[in-house]
XYZ file of C-alpha atoms in Angstrom:
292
model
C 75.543 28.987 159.168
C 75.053 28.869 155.403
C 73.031 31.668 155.237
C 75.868 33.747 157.311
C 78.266 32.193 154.491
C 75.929 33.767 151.727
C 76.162 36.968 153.341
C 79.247 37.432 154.062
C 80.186 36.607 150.183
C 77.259 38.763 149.413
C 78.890 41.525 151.625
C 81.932 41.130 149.770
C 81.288 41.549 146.184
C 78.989 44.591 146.966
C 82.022 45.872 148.861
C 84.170 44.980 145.553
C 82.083 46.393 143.137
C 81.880 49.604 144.883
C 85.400 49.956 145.051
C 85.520 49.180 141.381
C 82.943 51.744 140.668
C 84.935 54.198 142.964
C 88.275 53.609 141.137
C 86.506 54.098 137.451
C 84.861 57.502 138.965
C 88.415 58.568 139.914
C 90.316 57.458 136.974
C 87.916 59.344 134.176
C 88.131 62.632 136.777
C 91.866 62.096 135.784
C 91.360 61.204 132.773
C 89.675 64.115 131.691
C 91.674 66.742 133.761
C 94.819 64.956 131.429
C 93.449 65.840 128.714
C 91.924 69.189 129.675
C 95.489 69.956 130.719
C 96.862 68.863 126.884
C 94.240 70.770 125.477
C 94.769 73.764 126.655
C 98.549 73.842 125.897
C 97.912 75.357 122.151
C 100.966 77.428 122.477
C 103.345 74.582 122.697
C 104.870 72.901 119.327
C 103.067 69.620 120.117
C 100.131 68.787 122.067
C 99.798 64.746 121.930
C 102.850 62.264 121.382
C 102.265 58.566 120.303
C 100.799 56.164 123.423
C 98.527 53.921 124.308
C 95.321 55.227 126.263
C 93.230 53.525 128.381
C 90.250 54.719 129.567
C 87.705 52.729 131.780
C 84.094 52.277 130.817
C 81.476 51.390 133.349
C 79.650 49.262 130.374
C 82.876 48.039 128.510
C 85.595 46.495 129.803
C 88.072 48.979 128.239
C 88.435 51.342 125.527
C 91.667 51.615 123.624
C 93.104 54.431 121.302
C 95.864 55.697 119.846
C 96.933 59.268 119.506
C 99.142 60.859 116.589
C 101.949 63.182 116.950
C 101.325 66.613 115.440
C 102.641 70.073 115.588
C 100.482 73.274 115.194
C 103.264 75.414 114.417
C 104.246 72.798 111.107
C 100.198 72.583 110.531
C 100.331 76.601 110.417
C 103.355 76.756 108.188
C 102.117 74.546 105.951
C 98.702 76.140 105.211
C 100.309 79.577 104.756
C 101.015 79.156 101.352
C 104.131 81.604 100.517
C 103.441 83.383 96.868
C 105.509 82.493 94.821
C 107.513 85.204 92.237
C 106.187 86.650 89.559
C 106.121 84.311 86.246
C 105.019 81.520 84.362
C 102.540 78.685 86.341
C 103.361 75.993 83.765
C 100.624 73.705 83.628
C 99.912 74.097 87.635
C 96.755 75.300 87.791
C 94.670 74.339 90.976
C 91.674 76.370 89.943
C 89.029 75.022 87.959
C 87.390 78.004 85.888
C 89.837 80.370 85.364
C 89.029 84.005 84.358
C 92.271 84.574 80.946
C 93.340 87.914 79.965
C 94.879 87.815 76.219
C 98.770 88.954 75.520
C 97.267 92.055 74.323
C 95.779 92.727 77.819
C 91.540 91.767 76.250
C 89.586 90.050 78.712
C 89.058 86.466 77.252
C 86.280 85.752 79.786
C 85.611 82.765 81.888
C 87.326 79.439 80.980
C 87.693 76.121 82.002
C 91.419 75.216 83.117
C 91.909 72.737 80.221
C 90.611 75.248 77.772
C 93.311 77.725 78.752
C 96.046 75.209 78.601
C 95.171 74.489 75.401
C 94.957 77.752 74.235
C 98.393 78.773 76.121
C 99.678 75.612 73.614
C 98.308 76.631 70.981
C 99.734 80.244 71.323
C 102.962 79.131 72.418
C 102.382 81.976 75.347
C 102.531 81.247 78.928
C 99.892 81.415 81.731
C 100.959 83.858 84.641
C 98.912 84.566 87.605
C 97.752 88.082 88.325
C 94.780 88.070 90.675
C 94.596 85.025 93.065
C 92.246 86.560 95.674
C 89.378 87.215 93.263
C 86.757 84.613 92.000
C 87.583 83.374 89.414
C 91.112 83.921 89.495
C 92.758 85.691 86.933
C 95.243 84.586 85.029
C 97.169 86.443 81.752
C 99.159 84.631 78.349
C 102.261 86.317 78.560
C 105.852 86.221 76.316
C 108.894 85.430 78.132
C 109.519 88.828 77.196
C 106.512 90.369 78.784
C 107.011 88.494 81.988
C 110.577 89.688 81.784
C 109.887 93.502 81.639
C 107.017 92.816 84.306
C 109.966 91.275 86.626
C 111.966 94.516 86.498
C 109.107 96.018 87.278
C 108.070 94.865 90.148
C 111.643 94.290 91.485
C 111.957 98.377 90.870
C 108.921 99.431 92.507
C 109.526 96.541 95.918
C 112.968 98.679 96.147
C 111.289 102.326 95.851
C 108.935 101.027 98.525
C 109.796 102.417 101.907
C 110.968 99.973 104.226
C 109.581 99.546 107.993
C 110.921 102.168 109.746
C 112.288 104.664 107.217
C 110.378 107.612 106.544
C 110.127 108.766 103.063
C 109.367 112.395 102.437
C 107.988 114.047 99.434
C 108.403 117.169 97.068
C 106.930 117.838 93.809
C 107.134 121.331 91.652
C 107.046 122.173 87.881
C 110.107 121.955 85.275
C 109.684 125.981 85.309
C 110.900 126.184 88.804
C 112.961 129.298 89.059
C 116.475 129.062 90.334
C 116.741 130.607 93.885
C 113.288 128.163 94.228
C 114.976 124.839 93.009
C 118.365 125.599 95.351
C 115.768 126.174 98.397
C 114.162 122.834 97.821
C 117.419 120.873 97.043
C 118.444 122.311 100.960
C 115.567 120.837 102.344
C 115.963 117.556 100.563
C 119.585 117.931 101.541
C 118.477 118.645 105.728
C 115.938 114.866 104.764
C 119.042 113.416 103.068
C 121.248 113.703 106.194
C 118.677 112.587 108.692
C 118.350 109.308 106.265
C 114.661 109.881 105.036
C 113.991 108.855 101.427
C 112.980 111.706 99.407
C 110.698 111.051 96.556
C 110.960 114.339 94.068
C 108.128 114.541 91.589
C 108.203 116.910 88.193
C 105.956 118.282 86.212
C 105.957 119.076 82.575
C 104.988 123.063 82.620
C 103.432 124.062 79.688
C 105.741 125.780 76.897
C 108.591 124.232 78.803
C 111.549 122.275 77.181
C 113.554 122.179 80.309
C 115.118 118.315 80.437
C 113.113 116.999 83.529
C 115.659 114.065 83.999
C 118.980 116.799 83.864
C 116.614 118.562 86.781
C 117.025 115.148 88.698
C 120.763 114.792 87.669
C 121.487 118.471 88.952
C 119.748 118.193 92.716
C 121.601 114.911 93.118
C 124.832 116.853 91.419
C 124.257 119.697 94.601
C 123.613 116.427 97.163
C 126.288 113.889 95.686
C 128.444 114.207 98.923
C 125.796 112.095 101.019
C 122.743 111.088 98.380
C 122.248 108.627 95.414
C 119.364 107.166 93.819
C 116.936 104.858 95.400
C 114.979 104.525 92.087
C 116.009 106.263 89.144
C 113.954 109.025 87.403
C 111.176 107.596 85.279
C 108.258 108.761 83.431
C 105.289 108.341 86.283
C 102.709 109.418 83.176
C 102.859 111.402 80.626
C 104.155 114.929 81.430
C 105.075 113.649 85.184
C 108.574 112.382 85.918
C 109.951 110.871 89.187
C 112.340 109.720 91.457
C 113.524 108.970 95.129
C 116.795 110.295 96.789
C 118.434 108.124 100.084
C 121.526 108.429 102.122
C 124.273 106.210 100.748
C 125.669 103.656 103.284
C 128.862 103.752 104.920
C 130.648 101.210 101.985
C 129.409 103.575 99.046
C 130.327 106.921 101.028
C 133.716 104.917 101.439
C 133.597 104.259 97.569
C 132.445 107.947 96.462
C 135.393 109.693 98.720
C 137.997 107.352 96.818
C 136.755 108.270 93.592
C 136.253 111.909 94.732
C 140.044 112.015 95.318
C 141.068 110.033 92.176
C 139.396 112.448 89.966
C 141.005 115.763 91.745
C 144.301 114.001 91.884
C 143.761 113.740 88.054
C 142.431 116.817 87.055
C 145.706 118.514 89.542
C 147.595 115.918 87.220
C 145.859 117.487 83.748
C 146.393 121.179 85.539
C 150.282 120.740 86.099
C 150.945 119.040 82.667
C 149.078 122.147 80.951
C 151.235 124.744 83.019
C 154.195 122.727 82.192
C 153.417 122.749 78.582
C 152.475 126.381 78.605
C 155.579 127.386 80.665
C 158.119 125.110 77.940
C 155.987 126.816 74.968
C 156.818 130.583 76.836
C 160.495 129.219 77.441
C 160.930 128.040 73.885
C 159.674 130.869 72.394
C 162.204 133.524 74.376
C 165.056 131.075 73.238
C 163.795 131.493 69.766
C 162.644 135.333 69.837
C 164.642 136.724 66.714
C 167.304 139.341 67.886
């Protein structure tokens, strides 16, 4: 009888430790699908939320661990680093050696980062950032002025760039252009004008020439005034080479252009009538006046 009473306990915690062992088994299969599942979900804006995990061991008792909240989309954002606009850095430099460029535009060579600050100091210039993506980096000592002029022109040439989607077209012939040749090409910028391209016109300087390239610009947008402006002013490209780009005005400044169109006829039929007038009293006057 006691050996049957051995047994049967015997029986029982092999019976209970295989159920154990079958209930670990199943739990880490669902463990790990869990997280396979959570895993897999990169697309979504967060992935694990705080909790408490436990996750049965066959040799310890338990493991515990706790997971931390994050968000790839926030991760993303925050290791694009947006450029920032075109000036002085101050004293926030996170490179090292730093390759300087003088005011004058000399190359200063390779420097450490305090040795630039201290020569931007002593200067009394300031360090701007030219070339990030370039080992070393380069960096230039600037006047406010400088970085001034440097703003305008980089704020000029962002708004001559095309935007997505707009198609720019382009023309270029000589400051000797004859005339039946320059009102041909001013049709065909008109035709690009009215389908809202940008039309970039470029000049060149003929030889023996003294035509005014920029009264060339001012005369083609003269001819398309009705429906063109300027995009970007003319301006000297290089020497002998001048340039420009046409675009369709919008809807406000055709709005704008027609009211001024009819304030200036309604004066100049104002001048007009006051002339005749005076003419007509001076012809009056002077019959009154004619000696008999």
């Amino acid at each position: 009888m006691r050996e049957t009473h051995n047994e049967k306990h015997t029986m029982t915690a092999l019976c209970t430790m295989k159920y154990l062992c079958q209930a670990t088994r199943n739990e880490n299969k669902y463990a790990k699908r869990f997280f396979g599942t959570l895993l897999t979900q990169t697309a979504q804006k967060w992935l694990f939320s705080p909790l408490w995990i436990v996750v049965p061991d066959t040799k310890k008792s338990a493991v515990f661990g706790l997971t931390q909240q994050f968000c790839t989309d926030e991760k993303s954002h925050a290791q694009q680093k947006s450029k920032a606009a075109f000036g002085s850095v101050g004293r926030r430099i996170p490179y090292r050696i730093l390759h300087v460029i003088s005011q004058d535009g000399e190359s200063l060579g390779n420097m450490h980062r305090a040795e630039a600050l201290r020569l931007m100091d002593q200067s009394g210039l300031k360090l701007v950032l030219l070339r990030e993506n370039v080992e070393p980096p380069v960096y230039r000592l600037m006047t406010g002025q400088q970085i001034h002029e440097e703003q305008l022109k980089r704020a000029e040439k962002k708004k001559a760039s095309p935007k997505p989607g707009v198609v720019q077209k382009e023309l270029s012939f000589s400051s000797a252009i004859a005339k039946n040749d320059l009102e041909t090409k001013t049709k065909q910028i008109a035709q690009w004008i009215e389908k809202r391209h940008h039309v970039k016109v470029t000049i060149r300087q003929a030889k023996g020439s003294s035509t005014d390239m920029f009264m060339l610009f001012d005369q083609i947008l003269e001819t398309v005034s009705e429906k063109a402006t300027y995009l970007s002013k003319p301006k000297v490209a290089r020497e002998g080479v001048s340039t420009c780009i046409f675009r369709h005005m919008s809807d406000k400044e055709l709005k704008e252009h027609q009211k001024m169109e009819i304030k200036k006829n309604s004066t100049v039929k104002k001048d007009e009538n006051e002339e005749l007038n005076a003419h007509d009293t001076k012809g009056i006057h002077a019959l009154y006046h004619r000696p008999v």
